[in-house]
XYZ file of C-alpha atoms in Angstrom:
657
model
C 61.937 67.454 56.355
C 62.308 65.458 59.576
C 60.211 66.270 62.605
C 62.168 67.963 65.418
C 61.917 66.418 68.892
C 63.287 69.470 70.734
C 61.247 71.800 72.937
C 62.175 74.877 70.926
C 59.514 77.423 70.028
C 60.959 78.118 66.563
C 58.122 77.418 64.124
C 58.721 74.887 61.371
C 57.862 76.484 58.024
C 54.919 74.969 56.186
C 54.142 74.896 52.505
C 51.688 77.746 52.918
C 54.160 80.093 54.693
C 56.314 82.164 52.330
C 57.609 85.197 54.307
C 58.503 86.486 57.746
C 55.131 87.942 58.705
C 52.664 86.295 56.280
C 48.956 86.284 56.999
C 48.443 82.727 55.769
C 48.225 80.063 58.469
C 50.536 77.091 58.551
C 49.226 73.604 57.647
C 50.053 71.006 60.271
C 51.381 67.610 59.227
C 49.528 64.387 60.084
C 50.825 62.777 63.242
C 52.269 59.313 63.386
C 50.452 56.500 65.095
C 52.934 56.377 67.961
C 52.397 60.032 68.732
C 48.596 59.568 68.555
C 48.731 56.721 71.062
C 51.001 58.747 73.294
C 48.622 61.697 73.169
C 45.627 59.464 73.959
C 47.386 57.957 76.970
C 48.525 61.299 78.390
C 45.410 63.179 77.401
C 43.804 62.816 80.809
C 46.943 64.135 82.480
C 47.045 67.182 80.211
C 43.407 67.964 81.000
C 44.226 68.206 84.708
C 47.231 70.464 84.085
C 46.690 74.128 84.827
C 46.955 76.597 81.955
C 49.774 78.425 83.753
C 51.863 75.211 83.729
C 51.805 74.811 79.949
C 54.864 75.954 78.042
C 53.806 78.761 75.762
C 55.861 81.416 73.999
C 55.419 84.573 76.033
C 55.736 88.178 74.842
C 56.677 89.279 78.351
C 60.241 90.263 78.957
C 62.200 87.313 80.321
C 64.560 87.813 83.243
C 67.567 86.877 81.103
C 66.734 89.677 78.645
C 65.371 92.321 80.994
C 68.353 92.081 83.289
C 70.965 92.625 80.580
C 71.361 96.305 81.369
C 71.194 95.670 85.093
C 73.545 92.697 85.334
C 76.148 93.865 82.847
C 77.641 97.284 83.587
C 79.704 99.101 81.012
C 82.702 97.156 79.641
C 81.549 93.973 81.460
C 79.144 91.840 79.449
C 77.177 89.138 81.279
C 76.452 85.601 80.141
C 73.052 86.512 78.641
C 74.592 87.958 75.472
C 73.708 86.097 72.308
C 77.252 85.516 71.053
C 80.402 85.565 73.200
C 82.525 88.485 72.067
C 86.069 87.697 70.994
C 87.466 91.028 72.205
C 90.062 90.351 74.861
C 89.450 86.603 74.804
C 92.898 85.682 73.514
C 94.638 87.226 76.521
C 92.794 85.043 79.046
C 94.176 81.613 79.924
C 91.832 78.669 80.169
C 91.924 76.939 83.526
C 92.103 73.135 83.165
C 89.463 70.875 84.593
C 86.398 72.952 83.819
C 84.572 72.899 80.504
C 82.196 75.650 81.595
C 84.933 78.285 81.452
C 85.496 77.746 77.718
C 83.597 80.033 75.369
C 81.669 78.240 72.663
C 81.814 79.414 69.073
C 78.783 80.356 67.017
C 78.808 77.044 65.138
C 78.660 75.134 68.445
C 75.912 77.367 69.850
C 73.740 77.095 66.723
C 73.545 73.334 67.308
C 72.067 73.992 70.774
C 68.305 74.269 70.184
C 67.649 75.649 73.648
C 70.127 78.476 73.113
C 68.669 79.212 69.659
C 65.205 79.295 71.260
C 66.386 81.949 73.753
C 67.803 84.074 70.928
C 64.568 83.625 68.985
C 62.528 84.960 71.932
C 64.951 87.876 72.311
C 64.605 88.858 68.632
C 60.833 88.529 68.756
C 60.596 90.697 71.863
C 62.853 93.379 70.342
C 60.802 93.540 67.126
C 57.539 93.834 69.090
C 58.870 96.366 71.598
C 60.492 98.636 69.001
C 57.659 98.277 66.446
C 60.058 97.416 63.625
C 57.045 96.617 61.397
C 53.748 98.471 61.391
C 51.527 95.381 61.601
C 51.628 92.998 64.621
C 53.941 89.993 64.633
C 52.173 86.701 65.437
C 55.194 84.508 64.734
C 58.717 84.705 63.255
C 59.624 82.844 60.079
C 62.522 82.976 57.632
C 62.343 86.454 56.053
C 62.685 87.581 52.501
C 65.818 89.440 51.364
C 63.978 92.774 51.564
C 62.664 92.121 55.091
C 66.097 90.894 56.201
C 67.763 94.087 54.908
C 65.087 96.199 56.646
C 65.723 94.561 60.049
C 69.532 94.742 59.676
C 69.339 98.393 58.595
C 67.153 99.234 61.633
C 69.780 97.743 63.962
C 72.975 98.980 62.275
C 71.774 102.555 61.737
C 71.316 102.883 65.497
C 74.916 101.720 66.007
C 76.402 103.581 63.018
C 74.129 106.517 62.057
C 75.942 107.280 58.789
C 75.759 103.703 57.460
C 74.120 103.072 54.065
C 72.862 99.560 53.269
C 70.866 98.340 50.297
C 70.227 95.190 48.310
C 73.481 95.557 46.325
C 75.936 95.948 49.216
C 74.180 94.329 52.192
C 76.349 91.168 52.134
C 79.684 93.052 52.294
C 78.342 95.549 54.868
C 77.071 92.818 57.210
C 80.347 90.860 57.012
C 82.385 94.028 57.712
C 80.162 95.067 60.633
C 80.426 91.592 62.188
C 84.230 91.874 62.061
C 84.176 95.395 63.511
C 81.899 94.338 66.394
C 84.078 91.259 67.183
C 81.550 88.585 66.176
C 82.784 85.193 67.438
C 82.609 83.165 64.273
C 81.972 83.729 60.582
C 78.843 83.993 58.424
C 79.490 82.938 54.803
C 78.157 84.966 51.885
C 76.092 81.980 50.754
C 74.143 82.117 54.022
C 73.363 85.816 53.500
C 72.146 85.061 49.978
C 69.701 82.380 51.228
C 68.221 83.990 54.338
C 64.707 82.783 53.404
C 65.708 79.104 53.722
C 65.006 77.143 56.912
C 68.525 75.683 56.824
C 70.089 79.109 57.507
C 67.363 80.278 59.930
C 69.336 79.557 63.189
C 72.358 81.497 61.905
C 70.150 84.449 60.884
C 68.558 84.428 64.371
C 72.103 84.484 65.827
C 73.064 87.526 63.725
C 69.847 89.348 64.726
C 70.438 88.594 68.432
C 74.088 89.700 68.230
C 73.163 93.089 66.764
C 70.288 93.456 69.270
C 72.743 92.948 72.140
C 74.966 95.687 70.736
C 71.960 98.022 70.388
C 70.888 97.327 73.987
C 74.438 98.028 75.114
C 74.408 101.296 73.144
C 71.127 102.400 74.728
C 72.102 101.571 78.267
C 73.143 104.343 80.653
C 76.909 103.863 81.279
C 76.650 105.620 84.653
C 73.866 103.442 86.022
C 74.840 102.349 89.486
C 74.872 98.634 90.137
C 73.116 97.611 93.369
C 75.595 96.186 95.812
C 75.311 93.569 98.519
C 77.895 93.513 101.307
C 78.796 90.363 103.183
C 80.932 91.986 105.895
C 81.177 95.340 107.644
C 84.735 95.814 106.352
C 83.545 95.379 102.780
C 80.841 98.004 103.266
C 83.357 100.342 104.943
C 85.795 99.945 102.040
C 83.016 100.608 99.531
C 81.960 103.806 101.361
C 85.573 104.941 101.544
C 86.135 104.394 97.812
C 82.820 106.112 97.100
C 83.919 109.186 99.086
C 87.281 109.161 97.295
C 85.632 109.036 93.861
C 83.247 111.880 94.743
C 86.145 113.926 96.140
C 88.219 113.387 92.972
C 85.310 114.493 90.765
C 84.742 117.502 93.020
C 88.427 118.488 92.874
C 88.343 118.076 89.100
C 85.387 120.470 88.865
C 87.170 122.939 91.156
C 90.307 122.657 89.032
C 88.300 123.423 85.880
C 86.441 126.301 87.567
C 83.057 124.569 87.217
C 82.058 124.424 90.891
C 79.779 125.998 93.469
C 79.883 126.811 97.171
C 78.673 123.334 98.113
C 81.618 121.725 96.262
C 84.085 123.933 98.154
C 82.440 123.129 101.477
C 82.424 119.372 100.783
C 86.052 119.516 99.591
C 87.096 121.181 102.857
C 85.089 118.647 104.893
C 86.507 115.617 103.031
C 89.248 114.774 105.612
C 86.742 114.973 108.454
C 84.265 112.780 106.536
C 86.955 110.138 105.984
C 87.952 110.379 109.649
C 84.340 109.956 110.780
C 83.972 106.959 108.462
C 87.080 105.330 109.932
C 86.243 106.363 113.516
C 89.260 108.675 113.889
C 89.297 111.748 116.201
C 90.986 114.528 114.190
C 91.060 116.958 117.126
C 92.942 114.458 119.251
C 95.331 113.782 116.365
C 96.059 117.517 116.005
C 96.601 117.768 119.766
C 98.954 114.777 119.673
C 100.860 116.318 116.746
C 101.319 119.624 118.596
C 102.316 117.753 121.769
C 104.835 115.655 119.829
C 106.236 118.802 118.172
C 106.670 120.524 121.544
C 108.384 117.477 123.024
C 110.591 117.196 119.944
C 111.656 120.854 120.306
C 112.273 120.317 124.033
C 114.389 117.254 123.256
C 116.360 119.195 120.638
C 116.986 122.014 123.158
C 118.124 119.475 125.745
C 120.396 117.826 123.173
C 121.914 121.208 122.280
C 122.453 122.036 125.965
C 123.969 118.601 126.542
C 126.316 119.103 123.580
C 127.306 122.518 124.950
C 128.015 121.071 128.403
C 129.984 118.217 126.889
C 132.039 120.706 124.893
C 132.685 122.813 128.018
C 133.721 119.681 129.899
C 136.173 118.787 127.128
C 137.576 122.351 127.187
C 138.032 122.222 130.985
C 139.779 118.852 130.809
C 142.001 120.162 128.034
C 142.787 123.339 130.074
C 143.663 121.189 133.127
C 146.036 119.159 131.022
C 147.653 122.368 129.723
C 148.004 123.729 133.297
C 149.637 120.498 134.479
C 152.031 120.652 131.574
C 152.865 124.299 132.344
C 153.461 123.459 136.045
C 155.903 120.730 135.065
C 157.557 123.125 132.638
C 157.840 125.851 135.347
C 159.342 123.382 137.838
C 161.898 122.330 135.262
C 162.576 126.017 134.512
C 163.087 126.770 138.243
C 165.552 123.925 138.577
C 167.385 125.150 135.495
C 167.436 128.767 136.770
C 168.731 127.632 140.182
C 171.557 125.718 138.589
C 172.342 128.624 136.308
C 172.263 131.093 139.255
C 174.758 128.964 141.159
C 177.012 128.876 138.143
C 176.650 132.657 137.709
C 177.513 133.169 141.400
C 180.640 131.162 140.983
C 181.473 133.213 137.910
C 180.864 136.433 139.899
C 183.179 135.283 142.658
C 185.796 134.496 140.102
C 185.205 137.905 138.500
C 185.603 139.651 141.899
C 188.893 137.957 142.324
C 189.877 139.309 138.920
C 188.723 142.918 139.690
C 192.148 144.401 140.639
C 193.647 143.163 137.446
C 190.565 144.297 135.566
C 190.770 147.766 137.226
C 194.302 148.114 136.087
C 193.291 147.115 132.547
C 190.371 149.612 132.624
C 192.617 152.444 133.729
C 194.915 151.683 130.890
C 191.942 151.521 128.562
C 190.563 154.873 129.829
C 193.900 156.484 129.207
C 193.827 155.134 125.691
C 190.215 156.412 125.253
C 191.198 159.899 126.395
C 193.887 159.928 123.796
C 191.377 158.679 121.169
C 188.706 161.274 122.232
C 191.142 164.017 121.666
C 191.709 162.586 118.239
C 187.905 161.922 117.389
C 186.508 163.446 114.147
C 183.185 165.052 115.424
C 181.912 167.148 118.259
C 179.198 166.471 120.858
C 176.585 168.620 119.010
C 177.164 166.679 115.856
C 176.728 163.483 117.846
C 173.385 164.740 119.220
C 172.176 165.585 115.746
C 173.125 162.107 114.587
C 171.169 160.616 117.510
C 168.089 162.668 116.550
C 168.283 161.428 112.978
C 168.632 157.906 114.327
C 165.482 158.449 116.457
C 163.525 159.680 113.386
C 164.609 156.629 111.434
C 163.681 154.382 114.357
C 160.171 155.984 114.423
C 159.725 155.269 110.715
C 160.845 151.717 111.313
C 158.281 151.362 114.140
C 155.475 152.708 111.873
C 156.416 150.253 109.134
C 156.565 147.463 111.698
C 153.080 148.426 113.017
C 151.668 148.427 109.464
C 153.240 145.085 108.747
C 151.864 143.701 112.026
C 148.356 145.038 111.220
C 148.513 143.576 107.709
C 149.610 140.256 109.207
C 146.679 140.346 111.654
C 144.259 141.059 108.773
C 145.779 138.187 106.796
C 145.487 135.838 109.775
C 141.838 136.900 110.276
C 140.911 136.214 106.634
C 142.949 133.034 106.629
C 140.915 131.901 109.635
C 137.643 132.770 107.894
C 138.850 131.028 104.745
C 139.686 127.910 106.766
C 136.245 128.005 108.410
C 134.494 128.363 105.048
C 136.665 125.607 103.612
C 135.754 123.304 106.514
C 132.047 124.205 106.149
C 132.113 123.535 102.400
C 134.025 120.320 102.951
C 131.407 119.139 105.483
C 128.600 120.048 103.070
C 130.319 118.221 100.202
C 130.890 115.153 102.396
C 127.251 115.262 103.499
C 126.191 115.636 99.840
C 128.340 112.656 98.751
C 127.065 110.539 101.667
C 123.448 111.362 100.767
C 124.110 110.146 97.208
C 125.528 106.778 98.298
C 122.150 105.028 98.673
C 120.716 106.718 95.588
C 123.708 105.663 93.448
C 123.086 102.016 94.365
C 119.669 102.210 92.646
C 120.658 104.805 89.994
C 124.351 104.325 89.036
C 124.135 107.142 86.470
C 124.019 109.649 89.368
C 127.636 108.753 90.198
C 128.620 111.802 88.142
C 127.029 114.076 90.767
C 129.739 113.259 93.341
C 131.871 116.331 94.203
C 135.643 116.359 95.018
C 136.430 117.043 98.666
C 139.323 119.503 98.144
C 140.323 122.479 95.986
C 137.161 124.475 96.761
C 138.592 127.882 95.743
C 140.139 126.767 92.466
C 138.716 127.808 89.117
C 138.381 124.214 87.888
C 136.211 123.419 90.915
C 133.760 126.174 89.959
C 133.682 124.925 86.360
C 132.967 121.409 87.615
C 130.236 122.796 89.883
C 128.570 124.518 86.906
C 128.581 121.178 85.047
C 127.007 119.563 88.118
C 124.283 122.221 88.120
C 123.468 121.499 84.476
C 123.387 117.804 85.300
C 121.091 118.619 88.252
C 118.602 120.259 85.858
C 118.710 117.129 83.706
C 118.080 114.937 86.769
C 115.175 117.169 87.820
C 113.573 116.815 84.385
C 114.097 113.061 84.584
C 112.498 113.022 88.041
C 109.495 114.936 86.701
C 109.177 112.398 83.867
C 109.459 109.504 86.384
C 106.785 111.093 88.575
C 104.471 111.474 85.562
C 105.089 107.853 84.537
C 104.476 106.707 88.112
C 101.215 108.647 88.246
C 100.145 107.108 84.927
C 101.015 103.624 86.203
C 99.137 104.337 89.431
C 96.082 105.481 87.455
C 96.311 102.351 85.302
C 96.422 100.160 88.427
C 93.431 102.024 89.869
C 91.498 101.449 86.611
C 92.445 97.788 86.678
C 91.262 97.529 90.262
C 87.969 99.217 89.346
C 87.521 96.755 86.454
C 88.177 93.838 88.820
C 85.560 95.150 91.233
C 83.080 95.558 88.384
C 83.847 92.010 87.214
C 83.328 90.705 90.773
C 79.964 92.443 90.945
C 79.009 90.874 87.604
C 80.051 87.414 88.787
C 78.001 87.836 91.969
C 75.019 88.757 89.826
C 75.632 85.634 87.727
C 75.681 83.524 90.887
C 72.366 85.066 91.947
C 70.944 84.287 88.518
C 72.169 80.673 88.746
C 70.545 80.325 92.156
C 67.253 81.512 90.665
C 67.654 79.022 87.818
C 68.329 76.248 90.337
C 65.117 77.181 92.147
C 63.252 77.148 88.824
C 64.634 73.702 87.920
C 63.786 72.456 91.417
C 60.197 73.626 90.977
C 60.044 71.876 87.590
C 61.332 68.662 89.168
C 58.677 68.941 91.885
C 56.082 69.526 89.176
C 57.255 66.381 87.346
C 57.055 64.429 90.601
C 53.460 65.615 91.116
C 52.606 64.543 87.565
C 54.218 61.153 88.146
C 52.277 60.743 91.406
C 49.079 61.621 89.570
C 49.900 59.056 86.887
C 50.629 56.475 89.586
C 47.291 57.145 91.289
C 45.428 56.895 88.009
C 47.299 53.767 87.114
C 46.441 52.267 90.489
C 42.785 53.083 89.941
C 42.929 51.623 86.449
C 44.586 48.469 87.811
C 41.790 48.097 90.349
C 39.224 48.575 87.620
C 41.031 46.083 85.416
C 41.183 43.532 88.220
C 37.457 43.948 88.712
C 36.808 43.618 84.993
C 39.010 40.531 84.834
C 36.487 38.704 86.917
C 33.662 40.015 84.802
C 35.305 39.626 81.429
C 37.457 36.569 81.993
C 36.092 35.004 78.795
C 35.843 38.294 76.862
C 37.899 39.027 73.744
C 38.999 42.455 75.149
C 41.109 40.896 77.903
C 44.255 40.809 75.804
C 43.833 44.451 74.788
C 43.427 45.518 78.433
C 46.532 43.579 79.438
C 48.515 45.199 76.655
C 47.289 48.625 77.736
C 48.231 47.881 81.351
C 51.719 46.722 80.310
C 52.190 49.852 78.193
C 51.169 52.084 81.081
C 53.502 50.252 83.466
C 56.417 50.573 81.037
C 55.618 54.273 80.496
C 55.544 54.876 84.251
C 58.928 53.165 84.722
C 60.461 55.195 81.876
C 59.152 58.460 83.341
C 60.475 57.541 86.789
C 63.955 56.754 85.396
C 63.967 59.919 83.296
C 62.922 62.018 86.304
C 65.730 60.663 88.478
C 68.414 61.087 85.802
C 67.268 64.596 84.923
C 67.155 65.733 88.560
C 70.594 64.293 89.368
C 72.162 65.739 86.227
C 70.714 69.221 86.782
C 71.694 69.238 90.453
C 75.277 68.107 89.720
C 75.637 70.649 86.914
C 74.527 73.601 88.988
C 76.597 72.519 92.005
C 79.691 72.388 89.786
C 78.892 75.786 88.236
C 78.300 77.290 91.686
C 81.669 75.959 92.984
C 83.486 77.276 89.907
C 81.964 80.745 90.220
C 82.667 80.879 93.958
C 86.345 79.956 93.449
C 86.665 82.454 90.598
C 85.182 85.263 92.705
C 87.498 84.421 95.637
C 90.466 84.476 93.266
C 89.405 87.854 91.808
C 88.939 89.320 95.297
C 92.393 88.064 96.277
C 93.924 89.539 93.106
C 92.169 92.865 93.806
C 93.539 92.976 97.379
C 97.058 92.080 96.210
C 96.832 94.737 93.496
C 95.726 97.334 96.063
C 98.635 96.434 98.404
C 101.157 96.539 95.547
C 99.821 99.898 94.350
C 100.128 101.395 97.864
C 103.657 99.961 98.343
C 104.819 101.160 94.909
C 103.354 104.604 95.533
C 105.099 104.917 98.920
C 108.438 103.751 97.461
C 108.213 106.174 94.541
C 107.283 109.083 96.828
C 110.185 108.283 99.181
C 112.574 107.998 96.246
C 111.445 111.335 94.794
C 111.776 113.022 98.204
C 115.375 111.772 98.542
C 116.223 113.038 95.077
C 114.669 116.428 95.823
C 116.688 116.643 99.060
C 119.839 115.886 97.082
C 118.981 118.664 94.599
C 118.340 121.138 97.432
C 121.690 120.290 99.054
C 123.457 120.776 95.716
C 121.753 124.145 95.303
C 122.843 125.195 98.813
C 126.457 124.202 98.069
C 126.324 126.242 94.872
C 125.093 129.329 96.774
C 127.765 128.993 99.457
C 130.552 128.492 96.911
C 129.352 131.518 94.935
C 129.372 133.601 98.125
C 132.852 132.304 98.989
C 134.102 133.196 95.507
C 132.641 136.679 95.863
C 134.284 137.168 99.296
C 137.599 135.987 97.886
C 137.395 138.541 95.074
C 136.501 141.294 97.564
C 139.484 140.424 99.773
C 141.829 140.524 96.772
C 140.566 143.942 95.693
């Protein structure tokens, strides 16, 4: 087996090691000559290095592992997980130009020795902390099948308490559990059959670390509050406002379920004042302004009514003046006509006076004829009086009938007037109803059936049509209730999405903080390398001085060539270390600057999306509420028309009876 040149802490199995926690010590291989020379040259440097600067595997909890539960709240896993979960990954678009946003698969991560080393330390820490085995664990090695099943069973039973795993079914169970838990990649059955081989050791470490992450996620408190850091006063104010809203919603939910106390009721009643104090609003002044506005509105309405009354009186006066002028003209024309007629009558009278003698003679002749006729008349004076009395009785009956007819006509005119008034009122209400539906029909054409005809209010077909409208109104009300429920569900979904975005932003900020700490760590390592290089330079300078001095003393010595070769090797080694230091520092600095810019842009984009989502949610909520209010007003107006038409129908029946 080839010797690994990586800095990983995974132990290479020796011939003497046979299991995961064997007591036999490993046998080290003989080193090559090049490595011996390298160790002899750098031996003096290593002796001056402090013990704290040496890279040793530590059993202390690393920040990347200990901060899992603190940096990754529920439903938002951080970058310290062993394997990137595939749940929800297909719905996210990759942004071009950045390779750091792409999630690596398990097969790509297994080739990264540094990543495998981190998972190895995580597994080792979990086994030590949870005391998976009774005896202490000095080092991890490829396990036997029995030990592998024991570790997997310890992890899976905590996730799935009713799970049964043994040596016969462990391969199928592990493959099924990896699919259920959204493992990014695949583990072949052949790998699970040969878990005690060094070739499959990195994949086994990956499986252990994946299940350990799930166990840590299961143990974590889902309601643990993430510490927040505010950059502006508005951000802190918004957070406090949302915090008060969440507490108020939970309090109202407890009150709704009956699980509350006096403190909940008091806080629920003080919620508006708490929000007002948080926003710097004076509620007392607002109430005073509302009452003042209401009084002024009532005063304005009274003035408008008085102005309408005065305008109506003015119109009546102008109309009366016009009628008076017309009557004056009519009277003047009548006077002229009467004067002309009187003159004509006077002329006729004069003519008649001239004809009086002849007329007198005719009358005398006529009287003589009447006297002859009276003597020959068929009835007496008493009989004539009796006939007159009967005529008077008949005339009285005629007057009574005429009075009754007149009274009946007056009653008819009165009810006709009331009927006209009710018809006008109903017509105005129907017109108002149809006008109120005009805007609603533009958005909901199916409500066109709710339009009412503007005539024939007292007909039977109109009442039948009105009953159909009422049934349709009930259908519309049920539809409105369903729309309101759907709107509330959509609003709740938007609120949940907004909360998830905020949680994701908090996680990204934590990742940025972690990257800053890593940058500081790398910077310290670079400074440490620079100190080592300076130490090597100083030692080399001293050795060069010593060599120069020995050159004079040993100019004819046989060791001169060896010293020159050693000096050349040290010079070449120093140049290589200097070049490596510069390249490593530049590469690390460029990498972390790029990662920092990417994370900053991503966080700004998520904040912008959250703000746009909040604005859209508020606008949609206001539009839906306004739409529902208009529909409810339409339903109320329809109900009022129904009541008035029913009353009119009842009055009509009463008048007929």
